[in-house]
Amino acid sequence: MTGRDGGADLVPLGNTPVVILVRPQLADNIGAVARAMANGGLFHLRLVAPRDGWPQPAAWRNASGADRLLDNLTLHETVADAVKDLHHVFATCPRPRHIVKPVLSARGAAAELRAICGRDLRCGLLFGPERAGLDNDDMAQADALIRYSLNPDFMSLNLAQAVMVMAYEWWTTADQTAPRSLMTNETEVATKGTLDNFMTHLVRELDDCGFLRNAPKRSGMIRNIQHFFQRGEVTEQELRTLHGVVTELAHGRGARRAKSAP
Amino acid sequence: MTGRDGGADLVPLGNTPVVILVRPQLADNIGAVARAMANGGLFHLRLVAPRDGWPQPAAWRNASGADRLLDNLTLHETVADAVKDLHHVFATCPRPRHIVKPVLSARGAAAELRAICGRDLRCGLLFGPERAGLDNDDMAQADALIRYSLNPDFMSLNLAQAVMVMAYEWWTTADQTAPRSLMTNETEVATKGTLDNFMTHLVRELDDCGFLRNAPKRSGMIRNIQHFFQRGEVTEQELRTLHGVVTELAHGRGARRAKSAP
C-alpha cells in the first residue's frame, strides 16, 4: 500500500516528536492516530504492548494513506524501552491527581517541544490506552504532564482525537498564517480610488434615474450606500462586475424596451 | 441512552456556534462529531441531507455518551434552510481555489465566533461531506472560509477530526490556563529558604561522611549540587522526603550496622 495523498512525503525527516501509544486497544484507533499525525507533520510512531498484537490490517485501512507511519513504527514491551533514547518525555493525562509534576497545556507543550527539537534533543509524547489512560508508573517516566484545554464536563476524548489536538498544535506553533486574510487567487483588493470610481458611477446613475431626487436627503443616502461598499474588502474583479451590474440595470434590456416603445 | 460522562450537562445552554454537517456520509462520523463537539463545548448540531438517512444507531454507538447532541439535532434538506436563522456562517474548506472570500485560520475563526456570540448573534460552521468537501454553492453561502494550519502534504482530514480542531479552538479561546504550571494537589512549592535548609542539612552530612574532604574543590562541588536542586520547582513534600533520604543514608541501617559491629 502506498499513500494516496502525499504518501511520498511521509518519509521521516528532521527532528520531530515521537508519538508513543501505550497499550493501545483498537487497531482502528492506531490507524486513525497515524492519519492525525500525518495531518500535523508528526512521523515517528511507537507502540508499547498493543493489546491485540501487531501488525493489524485494520490500522492500515483506517490510516487514509498515512501508511509509512505504520510501516515504520517500532514495537516495545515497556514504556521504559520506548523512551530510552529520548531526552524529554511528556505524558498526556486528562485527570491527573495527587501527582507533583509540571502540567502543560497542549499549546504550551507544543511550544516546548519545538524548543527541545530546536536544540537537537529527542522528545516523545505518551498517550495511554483508550479506556483507562496512562497509569501512575507510566506518568512517573515523564518530565511533564499535558492537560488539554477542553470541556471538563465531557472528558471522554477519543485516542486519535487526543493525538490530533497535539499534532495540530505542533504544526500551528510553526505556522505564520494570519488569523484573517482575503483569498484573491486571480484578482487584487481594490484601492480606495478604484472603489471611489465605482461610487461616482453609481451616484451618477442614481441621479439620472431619480433615486436621489430628494435634495435634503441626497448626501445622507449617498453616505449610507458608501458605508455598505466600504464594509468589507472589495476586489478589482468584483468592482468590474458591479460596474456592469449598474450599467445594465440603467441602460440594459429595460432601457432598450423603453426606447423601442415610443 | 443517557450520557455516561457528564451527559446531564450537555443540555444546550447559552449562545454557541451551530455545527452543520453538509451531506455527511457515515453515521460513525456523525457520532464521532457529536463526541468531539461535547469535548469542546459545542452543543448544537444540524444535518443537511445525510446520505444514509436519519436516525442511524451507529451514530449513538460512536458518540461515547454525547447522546443529547444527537437526540436534539435538526435535519435540513438544504444548506440554505440549515443557516436561515443564523447571522454569520463560516465554511471549512481545506483547498479553496478561485474564490474571493476572507480566509480564517481555525484560531482566527474561533476568536471571531466568540466575538459574534458575545454580541448575541447566532453563528454556524459548515463542514462538507467526507469525500468531496463543500461544493462551490455551499461555500457561496458563507461569510468566510476556514483553512486549518496543517500539513499541506497530507490533507486527508477525517470529518470528526476537523470538527475536533474547531471545537478545541473554540474552548481554548475562553481558557485562561497557563502554558506551564506545577501540579501540587496536596503540597506547596518550596521557598528558597526551605530549599536552603535542605542544602545546609545535605552539606553537613556530606562533610561528616567525607564526601567534601577535598578543600580546594569543596565550594565548587557544593555549587554543582545546588544547581541541580534549583533546576526545577521543588515542593515542600519532596524536600521532607529528601531530608529523610539524606538522614537515612547517613544514619540509617548502614550506620546502625556499623555501630553494632565492634
mmCIF file of C-alpha atoms in Angstrom, chain A residues 141-252:
data_model
loop_
_atom_site.group_PDB
_atom_site.id
_atom_site.type_symbol
_atom_site.label_atom_id
_atom_site.label_comp_id
_atom_site.label_asym_id
_atom_site.label_seq_id
_atom_site.Cartn_x
_atom_site.Cartn_y
_atom_site.Cartn_z
ATOM 1 C CA GLN A 141 8.596 8.346 33.488
ATOM 2 C CA ALA A 142 7.565 11.704 32.048
ATOM 3 C CA ASP A 143 9.113 15.127 32.600
ATOM 4 C CA ALA A 144 5.738 16.828 32.491
ATOM 5 C CA LEU A 145 2.037 16.152 32.015
ATOM 6 C CA ILE A 146 -0.121 17.632 29.282
ATOM 7 C CA ARG A 147 -3.686 18.520 30.143
ATOM 8 C CA TYR A 148 -5.829 19.780 27.280
ATOM 9 C CA SER A 149 -7.996 22.812 27.471
ATOM 10 C CA LEU A 150 -11.331 21.063 26.878
ATOM 11 C CA ASN A 151 -14.779 20.777 28.427
ATOM 12 C CA PRO A 152 -14.322 19.278 31.935
ATOM 13 C CA ASP A 153 -17.942 18.093 31.867
ATOM 14 C CA PHE A 154 -17.246 15.742 28.952
ATOM 15 C CA MET A 155 -13.776 14.251 29.228
ATOM 16 C CA SER A 156 -14.254 11.185 27.024
ATOM 17 C CA LEU A 157 -11.663 12.025 24.363
ATOM 18 C CA ASN A 158 -11.009 9.537 21.568
ATOM 19 C CA LEU A 159 -7.349 8.461 21.319
ATOM 20 C CA ALA A 160 -6.928 9.684 17.734
ATOM 21 C CA GLN A 161 -8.618 12.967 18.680
ATOM 22 C CA ALA A 162 -6.128 13.396 21.514
ATOM 23 C CA VAL A 163 -3.265 12.871 19.067
ATOM 24 C CA MET A 164 -4.967 15.218 16.573
ATOM 25 C CA VAL A 165 -5.023 18.094 19.067
ATOM 26 C CA MET A 166 -1.294 17.717 19.802
ATOM 27 C CA ALA A 167 -0.418 17.268 16.111
ATOM 28 C CA TYR A 168 -2.445 20.367 15.254
ATOM 29 C CA GLU A 169 -0.743 22.397 17.973
ATOM 30 C CA TRP A 170 2.668 21.096 16.870
ATOM 31 C CA TRP A 171 2.063 22.265 13.310
ATOM 32 C CA THR A 172 0.478 25.537 14.388
ATOM 33 C CA THR A 173 3.441 26.609 16.523
ATOM 34 C CA ALA A 174 5.490 26.872 13.327
ATOM 35 C CA ASP A 175 2.765 28.438 11.213
ATOM 36 C CA GLN A 176 2.730 32.113 10.298
ATOM 37 C CA THR A 177 -0.733 32.281 8.699
ATOM 38 C CA ALA A 178 -2.671 35.424 9.549
ATOM 39 C CA PRO A 179 -5.839 34.831 11.595
ATOM 40 C CA ARG A 180 -7.786 36.523 8.765
ATOM 41 C CA SER A 181 -6.812 37.173 5.184
ATOM 42 C CA LEU A 182 -8.632 37.682 1.900
ATOM 43 C CA MET A 183 -8.281 34.964 -0.681
ATOM 44 C CA THR A 184 -7.715 36.589 -4.050
ATOM 45 C CA ASN A 185 -6.485 33.908 -6.379
ATOM 46 C CA GLU A 186 -6.796 35.875 -9.604
ATOM 47 C CA THR A 187 -7.624 39.376 -8.559
ATOM 48 C CA GLU A 188 -6.481 42.150 -6.278
ATOM 49 C CA VAL A 189 -8.064 44.007 -3.411
ATOM 50 C CA ALA A 190 -9.363 47.291 -4.820
ATOM 51 C CA THR A 191 -7.798 50.578 -3.777
ATOM 52 C CA LYS A 192 -9.986 53.287 -2.324
ATOM 53 C CA GLY A 193 -9.596 55.212 -5.596
ATOM 54 C CA THR A 194 -10.978 52.332 -7.665
ATOM 55 C CA LEU A 195 -13.827 51.985 -5.205
ATOM 56 C CA ASP A 196 -14.463 55.734 -5.463
ATOM 57 C CA ASN A 197 -14.690 55.460 -9.272
ATOM 58 C CA PHE A 198 -17.444 52.919 -8.809
ATOM 59 C CA MET A 199 -19.254 55.115 -6.275
ATOM 60 C CA THR A 200 -19.092 58.041 -8.725
ATOM 61 C CA HIS A 201 -20.542 55.840 -11.467
ATOM 62 C CA LEU A 202 -23.291 54.551 -9.183
ATOM 63 C CA VAL A 203 -24.242 58.017 -7.909
ATOM 64 C CA ARG A 204 -24.397 59.409 -11.465
ATOM 65 C CA GLU A 205 -26.799 56.663 -12.494
ATOM 66 C CA LEU A 206 -28.863 57.078 -9.327
ATOM 67 C CA ASP A 207 -29.103 60.809 -10.054
ATOM 68 C CA ASP A 208 -30.160 60.077 -13.644
ATOM 69 C CA CYS A 209 -32.876 57.637 -12.665
ATOM 70 C CA GLY A 210 -34.250 59.911 -9.958
ATOM 71 C CA PHE A 211 -33.415 57.751 -6.914
ATOM 72 C CA LEU A 212 -31.597 60.711 -5.301
ATOM 73 C CA ARG A 213 -34.132 63.402 -6.236
ATOM 74 C CA ASN A 214 -34.836 64.366 -2.606
ATOM 75 C CA ALA A 215 -32.147 67.075 -2.313
ATOM 76 C CA PRO A 216 -32.059 67.427 1.525
ATOM 77 C CA LYS A 217 -31.601 63.667 1.930
ATOM 78 C CA ARG A 218 -29.284 63.159 -1.042
ATOM 79 C CA SER A 219 -25.920 63.330 0.757
ATOM 80 C CA GLY A 220 -27.088 61.102 3.621
ATOM 81 C CA MET A 221 -28.367 58.487 1.188
ATOM 82 C CA ILE A 222 -25.084 58.516 -0.698
ATOM 83 C CA ARG A 223 -23.182 58.119 2.556
ATOM 84 C CA ASN A 224 -25.284 55.107 3.571
ATOM 85 C CA ILE A 225 -24.564 53.382 0.259
ATOM 86 C CA GLN A 226 -20.893 54.259 0.594
ATOM 87 C CA HIS A 227 -20.749 52.754 4.095
ATOM 88 C CA PHE A 228 -22.056 49.473 2.733
ATOM 89 C CA PHE A 229 -19.456 49.226 -0.018
ATOM 90 C CA GLN A 230 -16.652 50.145 2.394
ATOM 91 C CA ARG A 231 -17.580 47.473 4.924
ATOM 92 C CA GLY A 232 -15.503 44.615 3.569
ATOM 93 C CA GLU A 233 -12.561 44.372 1.248
ATOM 94 C CA VAL A 234 -13.808 44.581 -2.353
ATOM 95 C CA THR A 235 -11.693 43.220 -5.190
ATOM 96 C CA GLU A 236 -10.943 44.784 -8.571
ATOM 97 C CA GLN A 237 -12.837 41.920 -10.227
ATOM 98 C CA GLU A 238 -15.903 42.450 -8.063
ATOM 99 C CA LEU A 239 -15.904 46.171 -8.875
ATOM 100 C CA ARG A 240 -15.789 45.433 -12.602
ATOM 101 C CA THR A 241 -18.790 43.156 -12.115
ATOM 102 C CA LEU A 242 -20.594 45.819 -10.098
ATOM 103 C CA HIS A 243 -19.915 48.474 -12.766
ATOM 104 C CA GLY A 244 -21.541 46.098 -15.243
ATOM 105 C CA VAL A 245 -24.492 45.467 -12.937
ATOM 106 C CA VAL A 246 -25.149 49.198 -12.581
ATOM 107 C CA THR A 247 -24.747 49.918 -16.300
ATOM 108 C CA GLU A 248 -27.027 47.058 -17.313
ATOM 109 C CA LEU A 249 -29.679 47.970 -14.721
ATOM 110 C CA ALA A 250 -29.689 51.557 -16.014
ATOM 111 C CA HIS A 251 -29.266 51.075 -19.744
ATOM 112 C CA GLY A 252 -29.834 47.391 -20.482
#
